[in-house]
Coordinates of C-alpha atoms in Angstrom, one line a residue:
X1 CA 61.4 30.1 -296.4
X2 CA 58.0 29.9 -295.0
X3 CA 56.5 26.1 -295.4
X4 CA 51.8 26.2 -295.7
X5 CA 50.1 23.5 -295.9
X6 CA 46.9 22.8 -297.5
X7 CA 44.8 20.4 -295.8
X8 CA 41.4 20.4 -294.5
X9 CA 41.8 17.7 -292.8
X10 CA 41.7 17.7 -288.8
X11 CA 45.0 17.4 -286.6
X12 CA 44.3 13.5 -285.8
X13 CA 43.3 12.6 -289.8
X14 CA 45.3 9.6 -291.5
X15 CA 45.7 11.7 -294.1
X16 CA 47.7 14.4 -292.7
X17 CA 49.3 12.0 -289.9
X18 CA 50.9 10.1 -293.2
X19 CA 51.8 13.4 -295.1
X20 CA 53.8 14.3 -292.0
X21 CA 55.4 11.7 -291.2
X22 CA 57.6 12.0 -294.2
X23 CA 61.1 12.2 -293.5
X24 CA 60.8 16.5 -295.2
X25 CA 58.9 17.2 -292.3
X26 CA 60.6 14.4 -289.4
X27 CA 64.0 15.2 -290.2
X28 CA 63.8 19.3 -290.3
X29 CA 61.7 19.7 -287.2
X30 CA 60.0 22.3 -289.4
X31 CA 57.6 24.9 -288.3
X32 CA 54.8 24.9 -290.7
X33 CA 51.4 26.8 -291.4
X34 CA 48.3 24.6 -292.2
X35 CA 45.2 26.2 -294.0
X36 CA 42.3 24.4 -295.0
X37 CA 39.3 26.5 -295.6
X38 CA 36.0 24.1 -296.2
X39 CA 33.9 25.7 -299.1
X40 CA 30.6 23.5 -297.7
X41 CA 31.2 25.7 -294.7
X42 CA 31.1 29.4 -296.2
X43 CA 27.7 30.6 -296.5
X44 CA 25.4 30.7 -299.1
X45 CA 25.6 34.4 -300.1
X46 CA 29.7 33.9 -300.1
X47 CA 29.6 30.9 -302.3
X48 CA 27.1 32.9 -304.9
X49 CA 29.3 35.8 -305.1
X50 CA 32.6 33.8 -305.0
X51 CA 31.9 30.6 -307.1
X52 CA 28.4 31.3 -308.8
X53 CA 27.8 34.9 -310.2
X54 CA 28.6 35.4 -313.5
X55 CA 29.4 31.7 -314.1
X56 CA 27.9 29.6 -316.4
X57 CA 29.7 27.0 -314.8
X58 CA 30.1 27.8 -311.1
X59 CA 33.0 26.3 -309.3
X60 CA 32.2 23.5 -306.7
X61 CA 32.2 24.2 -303.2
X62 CA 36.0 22.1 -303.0
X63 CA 37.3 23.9 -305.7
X64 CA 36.6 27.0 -304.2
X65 CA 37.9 26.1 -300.9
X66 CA 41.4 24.9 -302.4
X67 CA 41.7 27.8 -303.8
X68 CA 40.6 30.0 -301.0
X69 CA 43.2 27.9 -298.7
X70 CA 46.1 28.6 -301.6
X71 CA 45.3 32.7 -301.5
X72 CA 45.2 32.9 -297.8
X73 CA 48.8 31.1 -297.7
X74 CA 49.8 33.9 -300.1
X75 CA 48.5 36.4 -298.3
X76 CA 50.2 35.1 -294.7
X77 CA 53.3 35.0 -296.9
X78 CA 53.2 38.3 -298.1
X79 CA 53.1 39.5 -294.1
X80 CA 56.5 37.7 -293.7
X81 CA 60.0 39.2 -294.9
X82 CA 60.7 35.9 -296.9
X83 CA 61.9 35.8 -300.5
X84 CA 60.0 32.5 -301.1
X85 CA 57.5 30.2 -299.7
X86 CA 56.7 26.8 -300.2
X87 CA 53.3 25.7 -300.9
X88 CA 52.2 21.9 -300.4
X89 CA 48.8 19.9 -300.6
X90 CA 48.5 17.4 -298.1
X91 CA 48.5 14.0 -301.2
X92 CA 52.3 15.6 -302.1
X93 CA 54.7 12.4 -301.7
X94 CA 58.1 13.6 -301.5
X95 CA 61.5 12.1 -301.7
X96 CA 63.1 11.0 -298.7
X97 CA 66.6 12.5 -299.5
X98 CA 64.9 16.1 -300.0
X99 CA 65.2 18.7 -296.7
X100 CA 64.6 22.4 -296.3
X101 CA 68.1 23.1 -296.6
X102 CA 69.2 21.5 -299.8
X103 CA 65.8 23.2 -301.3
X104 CA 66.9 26.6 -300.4
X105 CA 70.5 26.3 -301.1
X106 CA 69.8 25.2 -304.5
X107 CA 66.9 27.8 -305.1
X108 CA 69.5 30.2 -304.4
X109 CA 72.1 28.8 -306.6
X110 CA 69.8 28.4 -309.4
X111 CA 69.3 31.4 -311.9
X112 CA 65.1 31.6 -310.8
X113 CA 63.5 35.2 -312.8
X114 CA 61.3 37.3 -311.1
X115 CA 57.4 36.9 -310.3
X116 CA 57.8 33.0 -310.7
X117 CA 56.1 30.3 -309.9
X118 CA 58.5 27.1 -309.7
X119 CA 56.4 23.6 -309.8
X120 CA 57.8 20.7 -307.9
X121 CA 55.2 18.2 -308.9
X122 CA 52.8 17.9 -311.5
X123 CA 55.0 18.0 -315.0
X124 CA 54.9 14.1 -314.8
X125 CA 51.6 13.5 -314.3
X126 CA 48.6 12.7 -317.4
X127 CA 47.2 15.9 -317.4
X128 CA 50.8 17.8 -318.1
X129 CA 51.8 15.1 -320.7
X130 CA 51.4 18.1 -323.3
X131 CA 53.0 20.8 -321.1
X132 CA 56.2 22.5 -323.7
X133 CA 58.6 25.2 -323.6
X134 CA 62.5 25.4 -323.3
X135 CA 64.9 22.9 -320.8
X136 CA 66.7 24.5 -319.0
X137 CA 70.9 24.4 -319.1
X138 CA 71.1 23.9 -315.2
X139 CA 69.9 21.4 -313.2
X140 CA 67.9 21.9 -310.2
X141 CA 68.8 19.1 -307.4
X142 CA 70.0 16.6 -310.1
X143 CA 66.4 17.4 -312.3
X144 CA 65.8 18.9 -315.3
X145 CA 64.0 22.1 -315.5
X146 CA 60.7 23.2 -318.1
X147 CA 60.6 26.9 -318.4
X148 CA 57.0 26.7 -320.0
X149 CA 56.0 29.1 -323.2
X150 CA 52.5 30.6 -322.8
X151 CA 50.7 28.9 -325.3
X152 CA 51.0 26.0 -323.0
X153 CA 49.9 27.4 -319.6
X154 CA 46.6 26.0 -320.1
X155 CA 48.4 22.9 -320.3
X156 CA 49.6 23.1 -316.3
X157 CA 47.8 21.4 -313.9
X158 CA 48.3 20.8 -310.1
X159 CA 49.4 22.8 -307.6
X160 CA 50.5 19.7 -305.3
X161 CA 53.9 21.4 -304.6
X162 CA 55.6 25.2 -305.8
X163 CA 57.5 28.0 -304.7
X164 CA 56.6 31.2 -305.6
X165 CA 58.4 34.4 -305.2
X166 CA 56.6 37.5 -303.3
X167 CA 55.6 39.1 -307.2
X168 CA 54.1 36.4 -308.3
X169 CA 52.2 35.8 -304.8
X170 CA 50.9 39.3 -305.2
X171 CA 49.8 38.7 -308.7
X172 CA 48.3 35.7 -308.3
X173 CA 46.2 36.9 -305.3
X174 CA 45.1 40.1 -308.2
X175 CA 44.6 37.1 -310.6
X176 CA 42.2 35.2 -308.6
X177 CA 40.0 38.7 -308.3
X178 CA 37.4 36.8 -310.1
X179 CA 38.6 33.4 -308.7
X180 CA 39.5 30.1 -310.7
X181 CA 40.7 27.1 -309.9
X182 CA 43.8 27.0 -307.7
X183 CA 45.9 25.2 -310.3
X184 CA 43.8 27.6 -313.5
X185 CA 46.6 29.1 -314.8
X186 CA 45.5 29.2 -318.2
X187 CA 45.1 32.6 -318.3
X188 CA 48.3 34.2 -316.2
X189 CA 50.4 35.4 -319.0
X190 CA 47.6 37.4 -320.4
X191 CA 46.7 38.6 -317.1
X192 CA 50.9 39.7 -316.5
X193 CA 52.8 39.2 -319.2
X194 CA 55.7 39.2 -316.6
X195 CA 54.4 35.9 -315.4
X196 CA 56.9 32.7 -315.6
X197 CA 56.5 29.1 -314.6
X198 CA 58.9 26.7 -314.3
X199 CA 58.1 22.8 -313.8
X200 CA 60.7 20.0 -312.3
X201 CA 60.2 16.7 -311.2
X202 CA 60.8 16.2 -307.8
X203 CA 58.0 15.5 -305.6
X204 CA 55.2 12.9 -306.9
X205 CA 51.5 13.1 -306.4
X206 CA 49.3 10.3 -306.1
X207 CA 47.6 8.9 -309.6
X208 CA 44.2 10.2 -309.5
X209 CA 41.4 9.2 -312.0
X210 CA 38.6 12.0 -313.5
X211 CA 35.8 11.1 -310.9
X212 CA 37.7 9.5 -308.1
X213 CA 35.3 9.6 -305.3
X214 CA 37.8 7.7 -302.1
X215 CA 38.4 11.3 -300.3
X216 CA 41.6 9.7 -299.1
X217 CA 43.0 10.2 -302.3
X218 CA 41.5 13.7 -303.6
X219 CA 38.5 15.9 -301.8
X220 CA 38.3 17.3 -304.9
X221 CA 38.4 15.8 -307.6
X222 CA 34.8 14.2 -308.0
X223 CA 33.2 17.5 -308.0
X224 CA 36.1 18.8 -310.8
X225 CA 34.1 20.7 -313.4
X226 CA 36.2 23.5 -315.9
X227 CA 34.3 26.7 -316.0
X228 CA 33.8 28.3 -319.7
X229 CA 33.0 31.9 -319.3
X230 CA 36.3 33.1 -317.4
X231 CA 38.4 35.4 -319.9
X232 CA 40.1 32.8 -321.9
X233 CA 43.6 32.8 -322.7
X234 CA 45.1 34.1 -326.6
X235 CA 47.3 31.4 -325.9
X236 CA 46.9 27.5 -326.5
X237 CA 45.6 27.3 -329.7
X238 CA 45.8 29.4 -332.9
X239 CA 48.4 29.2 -335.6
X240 CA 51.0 30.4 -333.0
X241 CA 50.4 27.8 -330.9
X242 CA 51.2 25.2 -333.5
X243 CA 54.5 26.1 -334.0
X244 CA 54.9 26.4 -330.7
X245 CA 54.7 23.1 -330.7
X246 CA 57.2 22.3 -333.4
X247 CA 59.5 24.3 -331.3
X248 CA 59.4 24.1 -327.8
X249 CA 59.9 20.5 -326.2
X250 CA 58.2 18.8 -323.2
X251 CA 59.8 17.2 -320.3
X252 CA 61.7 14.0 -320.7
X253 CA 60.3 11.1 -319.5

């Protein structure tokens, strides 16, 4: 399983040197990719016909590079052979016990559908409080597992940590033809009605406040703006999604 990295940060950064020096990456001896594309470096004209045309509210210039950085890992990954790959952010803080190994033996143990997109991190935080849809039976290293209904993919946010599966890397590189946010979901099962995500709680992500402006913490999140004139989802709100809500249950805390 391929390992990417998003990070613009350079090779000497604090940042990354810390994300690294987890015990994932020290133990494993890991070959990784790291991609980090800076959207204050793409030119004007690209950033107008990327972030800004058609938009009432464009996307910032780090939005569109985290998004940028997720597609090109897709795309790399699609070049490979591999069934899965494993997407991080460089703020994901993850367990100490976790390796490569006991990852892929239990993603290939656990009963995963096709064109998926498996969250690692995320489901606990603020943002995904209201995130529903049905447990899983089987654990997933000792965690319990969200399959999440539709009307609540507008509900899923952060894209800290996932595996996807080479359908839904290809449809999420045909989604992001008119390009969201890297974690705008919203819209997916609309989009491919074959889409799934599934949400666990295994790796963490630092607790980051609307407006946070220390870069250590997020590049991205002071410039966070959600953009109103992309197709919007059938799903999240409506009759339907009120007894959705009645029956589908969000994760334990």
């Amino acid at each position: 399983m391929k390992i990417y990295v998003i990070s613009i940060e350079d090779e000497n950064s604090l940042r990354l040197k810390k994300f690294l020096d987890q015990d994932f990456f020290k133990n494993g001896q890991l070959s990784l990719t790291k991609i980090g594309i800076k959207g204050g470096d793409l030119s004007a004209k690209e950033y107008f016909e990327k972030a800004v045309r058609g938009r009432s509210k464009p996307l910032t210039p780090a939005e569109l590079g985290c998004t940028l950085s997720h597609l090109t890992a897709l795309k790399s990954f699609l070049a490979t052979d591999d069934e899965f790959a494993l997407i991080f952010e460089d703020d994901a803080i993850l367990p100490k016990q976790l390796t490569l190994k006991s990852l892929e033996e239990e993603i290939k143990n656990f009963n995963l559908p096709k064109n998926v997109l498996f969250s690692l991190g995320g489901i606990q935080m603020k943002e995904s409080l209201k995130v529903r849809g049905t447990l899983r039976d089987q654990l997933f290293l000792d965690k319990q597992v969200l399959e999440v209904h539709p009307h609540f993919y507008n509900r899923v946010n952060y894209a800290v940590a996932y595996v996807v599966d080479r359908d839904m890397a290809q449809n999420l590189l045909d989604y992001h033809r008119q390009i969201r946010k890297a974690d705008d979901w919203s819209f997916l099962f609309d989009f491919n009605k074959n889409s799934n995500i599934l949400m666990t709680h295994i790796v963490d992500h630092p607790v980051i406040e609307a407006g946070e402006t220390n870069t250590q913490l997020s590049a991205i999140e002071g410039e966070r703006v959600k953009s109103t004139n992309l197709p919007q989802s059938i799903y999240g709100n409506s009759l339907g999604y009120n007894f959705a809500k009645l029956k589908y249950k969000t994760y334990p805390r």
